[in-house]
GROMACS .gro file of N, CA, C and O in nm:
model
  268
    1THR      N    1   6.345  -2.473  -2.253
    1THR     CA    2   6.250  -2.428  -2.107
    1THR      C    3   6.333  -2.476  -1.976
    1THR      O    4   6.430  -2.604  -1.979
    2ALA      N    5   6.300  -2.461  -1.873
    2ALA     CA    6   6.372  -2.499  -1.756
    2ALA      C    7   6.362  -2.642  -1.784
    2ALA      O    8   6.417  -2.737  -1.660
    3LEU      N    9   6.195  -2.617  -1.754
    3LEU     CA   10   6.119  -2.765  -1.702
    3LEU      C   11   6.276  -2.841  -1.861
    3LEU      O   12   6.307  -3.053  -1.772
    4ALA      N   13   6.267  -2.856  -1.916
    4ALA     CA   14   6.348  -3.022  -1.985
    4ALA      C   15   6.486  -2.955  -1.985
    4ALA      O   16   6.529  -3.077  -2.006
    5GLN      N   17   6.603  -2.809  -1.952
    5GLN     CA   18   6.679  -2.871  -1.887
    5GLN      C   19   6.688  -2.986  -1.748
    5GLN      O   20   6.783  -3.048  -1.743
    6GLN      N   21   6.633  -2.991  -1.683
    6GLN     CA   22   6.603  -3.060  -1.577
    6GLN      C   23   6.540  -3.174  -1.628
    6GLN      O   24   6.501  -3.274  -1.504
    7ASN      N   25   6.495  -3.237  -1.735
    7ASN     CA   26   6.454  -3.357  -1.727
    7ASN      C   27   6.347  -3.336  -1.704
    7ASN      O   28   6.257  -3.461  -1.550
    8ILE      N   29   6.249  -3.248  -1.676
    8ILE     CA   30   6.110  -3.270  -1.555
    8ILE      C   31   6.008  -3.218  -1.648
    8ILE      O   32   6.016  -3.206  -1.865
    9LEU      N   33   5.895  -3.353  -1.673
    9LEU     CA   34   5.797  -3.393  -1.736
    9LEU      C   35   5.701  -3.322  -1.718
    9LEU      O   36   5.631  -3.387  -1.611
   10PRO      N   37   5.526  -3.204  -1.806
   10PRO     CA   38   5.487  -3.135  -1.711
   10PRO      C   39   5.409  -3.279  -1.727
   10PRO      O   40   5.335  -3.348  -1.874
   11LEU      N   41   5.261  -3.338  -1.701
   11LEU     CA   42   5.130  -3.416  -1.664
   11LEU      C   43   5.013  -3.338  -1.636
   11LEU      O   44   5.054  -3.256  -1.591
   12LYS      N   45   4.986  -3.326  -1.761
   12LYS     CA   46   4.780  -3.296  -1.730
   12LYS      C   47   4.721  -3.413  -1.731
   12LYS      O   48   4.709  -3.460  -1.807
   13ALA      N   49   4.633  -3.362  -1.608
   13ALA     CA   50   4.495  -3.515  -1.538
   13ALA      C   51   4.393  -3.406  -1.611
   13ALA      O   52   4.335  -3.354  -1.578
   14ASP      N   53   4.297  -3.499  -1.696
   14ASP     CA   54   4.086  -3.405  -1.746
   14ASP      C   55   4.045  -3.466  -1.618
   14ASP      O   56   4.017  -3.632  -1.611
   15PHE      N   57   4.038  -3.392  -1.558
   15PHE     CA   58   3.881  -3.441  -1.470
   15PHE      C   59   3.733  -3.318  -1.447
   15PHE      O   60   3.704  -3.399  -1.350
   16SER      N   61   3.741  -3.350  -1.550
   16SER     CA   62   3.548  -3.275  -1.579
   16SER      C   63   3.487  -3.411  -1.631
   16SER      O   64   3.329  -3.332  -1.537
   17LYS      N   65   3.495  -3.522  -1.605
   17LYS     CA   66   3.483  -3.655  -1.554
   17LYS      C   67   3.456  -3.648  -1.420
   17LYS      O   68   3.373  -3.793  -1.431
   18GLU      N   69   3.505  -3.692  -1.322
   18GLU     CA   70   3.526  -3.628  -1.164
   18GLU      C   71   3.625  -3.839  -1.173
   18GLU      O   72   3.522  -3.942  -1.112
   19ASP      N   73   3.680  -3.830  -1.219
   19ASP     CA   74   3.746  -3.965  -1.271
   19ASP      C   75   3.788  -3.986  -1.082
   19ASP      O   76   3.871  -3.892  -1.041
   20PRO      N   77   3.747  -4.134  -1.093
   20PRO     CA   78   3.798  -4.134  -0.896
   20PRO      C   79   3.947  -4.191  -0.914
   20PRO      O   80   3.981  -4.149  -0.728
   21VAL      N   81   3.988  -4.180  -0.942
   21VAL     CA   82   4.180  -4.288  -0.969
   21VAL      C   83   4.199  -4.153  -0.935
   21VAL      O   84   4.277  -4.075  -0.886
   22ILE      N   85   4.175  -3.942  -1.007
   22ILE     CA   86   4.217  -3.881  -1.041
   22ILE      C   87   4.167  -3.798  -0.875
   22ILE      O   88   4.213  -3.731  -0.819
   23LEU      N   89   4.052  -3.825  -0.906
   23LEU     CA   90   3.972  -3.820  -0.729
   23LEU      C   91   4.042  -3.861  -0.591
   23LEU      O   92   4.066  -3.771  -0.521
   24ALA      N   93   4.091  -3.962  -0.576
   24ALA     CA   94   4.168  -4.089  -0.470
   24ALA      C   95   4.257  -3.962  -0.496
   24ALA      O   96   4.350  -3.946  -0.362
   25GLU      N   97   4.402  -3.916  -0.605
   25GLU     CA   98   4.534  -3.925  -0.534
   25GLU      C   99   4.494  -3.716  -0.514
   25GLU      O  100   4.625  -3.660  -0.466
   26LEU      N  101   4.404  -3.650  -0.615
   26LEU     CA  102   4.390  -3.521  -0.500
   26LEU      C  103   4.354  -3.567  -0.345
   26LEU      O  104   4.446  -3.432  -0.273
   27HIS      N  105   4.333  -3.690  -0.260
   27HIS     CA  106   4.253  -3.626  -0.117
   27HIS      C  107   4.395  -3.691  -0.142
   27HIS      O  108   4.367  -3.674   0.049
   28LYS      N  109   4.418  -3.756  -0.145
   28LYS     CA  110   4.578  -3.822  -0.095
   28LYS      C  111   4.667  -3.677  -0.053
   28LYS      O  112   4.711  -3.742   0.030
   29TYR      N  113   4.669  -3.615  -0.121
   29TYR     CA  114   4.716  -3.513  -0.135
   29TYR      C  115   4.699  -3.366  -0.080
   29TYR      O  116   4.703  -3.283  -0.038
   30GLY      N  117   4.559  -3.370  -0.003
   30GLY     CA  118   4.484  -3.301   0.079
   30GLY      C  119   4.439  -3.221   0.017
   30GLY      O  120   4.372  -3.104  -0.021
   31GLN      N  121   4.408  -3.189  -0.146
   31GLN     CA  122   4.357  -3.144  -0.251
   31GLN      C  123   4.256  -3.153  -0.217
   31GLN      O  124   4.126  -3.263  -0.258
   32PRO      N  125   4.109  -3.106  -0.232
   32PRO     CA  126   3.955  -3.113  -0.263
   32PRO      C  127   3.973  -3.112  -0.383
   32PRO      O  128   3.843  -3.140  -0.437
   33GLY      N  129   3.994  -3.023  -0.437
   33GLY     CA  130   3.958  -3.025  -0.568
   33GLY      C  131   4.074  -2.977  -0.742
   33GLY      O  132   4.228  -2.992  -0.678
   34VAL      N  133   4.048  -2.975  -0.850
   34VAL     CA  134   4.130  -2.893  -0.900
   34VAL      C  135   4.083  -2.733  -0.945
   34VAL      O  136   3.974  -2.615  -0.915
   35PRO      N  137   4.301  -2.676  -0.884
   35PRO     CA  138   4.406  -2.689  -0.986
   35PRO      C  139   4.438  -2.740  -0.833
   35PRO      O  140   4.416  -2.668  -0.760
   36ALA      N  141   4.520  -2.835  -0.843
   36ALA     CA  142   4.576  -2.907  -0.858
   36ALA      C  143   4.786  -2.879  -0.907
   36ALA      O  144   4.771  -3.033  -0.981
   37TYR      N  145   4.817  -2.812  -0.805
   37TYR     CA  146   5.007  -2.877  -0.851
   37TYR      C  147   5.064  -2.947  -0.780
   37TYR      O  148   5.031  -2.932  -0.679
   38LEU      N  149   5.177  -3.039  -0.850
   38LEU     CA  150   5.227  -3.165  -0.737
   38LEU      C  151   5.330  -3.174  -0.856
   38LEU      O  152   5.395  -3.164  -0.908
   39LEU      N  153   5.480  -3.186  -0.727
   39LEU     CA  154   5.594  -3.176  -0.807
   39LEU      C  155   5.573  -3.299  -0.782
   39LEU      O  156   5.638  -3.327  -0.674
   40CYS      N  157   5.662  -3.382  -0.801
   40CYS     CA  158   5.684  -3.563  -0.776
   40CYS      C  159   5.868  -3.564  -0.870
   40CYS      O  160   5.851  -3.610  -0.961
   41ARG      N  161   5.924  -3.609  -0.808
   41ARG     CA  162   6.068  -3.660  -0.818
   41ARG      C  163   6.084  -3.826  -0.833
   41ARG      O  164   5.986  -3.865  -0.755
   42ALA      N  165   6.140  -3.875  -0.969
   42ALA     CA  166   6.099  -3.949  -1.000
   42ALA      C  167   6.158  -4.080  -0.904
   42ALA      O  168   6.264  -4.009  -0.853
   43GLY      N  169   6.098  -4.193  -0.831
   43GLY     CA  170   6.129  -4.274  -0.714
   43GLY      C  171   6.144  -4.233  -0.561
   43GLY      O  172   6.186  -4.304  -0.519
   44GLU      N  173   6.086  -4.114  -0.634
   44GLU     CA  174   5.973  -4.066  -0.465
   44GLU      C  175   5.841  -4.071  -0.457
   44GLU      O  176   5.743  -4.097  -0.530
   45ALA      N  177   5.852  -4.099  -0.313
   45ALA     CA  178   5.697  -4.231  -0.287
   45ALA      C  179   5.593  -4.111  -0.333
   45ALA      O  180   5.431  -4.161  -0.321
   46ARG      N  181   5.631  -3.975  -0.215
   46ARG     CA  182   5.580  -3.882  -0.238
   46ARG      C  183   5.553  -3.764  -0.331
   46ARG      O  184   5.684  -3.784  -0.364
   47CYS      N  185   5.456  -3.713  -0.342
   47CYS     CA  186   5.516  -3.518  -0.438
   47CYS      C  187   5.485  -3.379  -0.335
   47CYS      O  188   5.436  -3.426  -0.278
   48LYS      N  189   5.529  -3.281  -0.377
   48LYS     CA  190   5.537  -3.177  -0.325
   48LYS      C  191   5.429  -3.106  -0.362
   48LYS      O  192   5.345  -3.048  -0.470
   49VAL      N  193   5.362  -3.026  -0.257
   49VAL     CA  194   5.204  -2.989  -0.317
   49VAL      C  195   5.250  -2.872  -0.287
   49VAL      O  196   5.279  -2.805  -0.306
   50LEU      N  197   5.218  -2.809  -0.443
   50LEU     CA  198   5.243  -2.663  -0.562
   50LEU      C  199   5.141  -2.628  -0.483
   50LEU      O  200   5.038  -2.576  -0.451
   51PRO      N  201   5.147  -2.427  -0.492
   51PRO     CA  202   5.041  -2.331  -0.457
   51PRO      C  203   4.954  -2.353  -0.572
   51PRO      O  204   4.975  -2.400  -0.716
   52SER      N  205   4.857  -2.337  -0.532
   52SER     CA  206   4.773  -2.326  -0.617
   52SER      C  207   4.702  -2.203  -0.709
   52SER      O  208   4.663  -2.204  -0.868
   53ILE      N  209   4.795  -2.057  -0.666
   53ILE     CA  210   4.923  -2.004  -0.747
   53ILE      C  211   5.001  -2.058  -0.780
   53ILE      O  212   5.064  -1.927  -0.697
   54LEU      N  213   5.022  -2.026  -0.860
   54LEU     CA  214   5.197  -2.047  -0.935
   54LEU      C  215   5.282  -1.941  -1.103
   54LEU      O  216   5.179  -1.863  -1.103
   55THR      N  217   5.433  -1.888  -1.006
   55THR     CA  218   5.424  -1.749  -1.069
   55THR      C  219   5.523  -1.815  -1.126
   55THR      O  220   5.611  -1.942  -1.126
   56GLN      N  221   5.621  -1.745  -1.212
   56GLN     CA  222   5.745  -1.855  -1.332
   56GLN      C  223   5.833  -1.860  -1.150
   56GLN      O  224   5.921  -1.979  -1.192
   57SER      N  225   5.839  -1.792  -1.060
   57SER     CA  226   5.982  -1.800  -1.022
   57SER      C  227   5.923  -1.828  -0.930
   57SER      O  228   6.062  -1.937  -0.877
   58LEU      N  229   5.884  -1.866  -0.863
   58LEU     CA  230   5.815  -2.018  -0.764
   58LEU      C  231   5.879  -2.117  -0.853
   58LEU      O  232   5.924  -2.279  -0.758
   59ILE      N  233   5.825  -2.067  -0.953
   59ILE     CA  234   5.849  -2.312  -1.049
   59ILE      C  235   6.021  -2.273  -1.058
   59ILE      O  236   6.144  -2.391  -1.051
   60LEU      N  237   6.039  -2.231  -1.095
   60LEU     CA  238   6.224  -2.241  -1.068
   60LEU      C  239   6.257  -2.233  -0.959
   60LEU      O  240   6.354  -2.310  -0.978
   61ASP      N  241   6.232  -2.128  -0.906
   61ASP     CA  242   6.268  -2.176  -0.779
   61ASP      C  243   6.293  -2.340  -0.720
   61ASP      O  244   6.331  -2.407  -0.630
   62GLU      N  245   6.123  -2.403  -0.785
   62GLU     CA  246   6.156  -2.528  -0.696
   62GLU      C  247   6.172  -2.608  -0.758
   62GLU      O  248   6.273  -2.740  -0.773
   63ILE      N  249   6.236  -2.597  -0.924
   63ILE     CA  250   6.326  -2.728  -0.982
   63ILE      C  251   6.445  -2.688  -0.911
   63ILE      O  252   6.528  -2.751  -0.960
   64GLU      N  253   6.514  -2.593  -0.871
   64GLU     CA  254   6.638  -2.524  -0.881
   64GLU      C  255   6.654  -2.643  -0.732
   64GLU      O  256   6.785  -2.663  -0.746
   65GLN      N  257   6.559  -2.666  -0.628
   65GLN     CA  258   6.585  -2.717  -0.558
   65GLN      C  259   6.578  -2.849  -0.551
   65GLN      O  260   6.579  -2.933  -0.469
   66LEU      N  261   6.569  -2.908  -0.693
   66LEU     CA  262   6.564  -3.079  -0.702
   66LEU      C  263   6.731  -3.070  -0.748
   66LEU      O  264   6.780  -3.195  -0.746
   67LYS      N  265   6.817  -2.947  -0.781
   67LYS     CA  266   6.939  -3.036  -0.806
   67LYS      C  267   7.031  -3.079  -0.695
   67LYS      O  268   6.969  -3.021  -0.626
   0.00000   0.00000   0.00000
């Protein structure tokens, strides 16, 4: 997949119990709740907030920009 080819690891956080650590991260990026999609580069302090509705082309474009 495009993710594997670029060494991108998708992570999923379970917010069903409203974990305060996850809530703090959501607020850090101006997100009021879930779903929230962030693209984080290794070694960078901030992640890029992606739209709440994702398309394949949007994801592929964002991956291309990582190169």
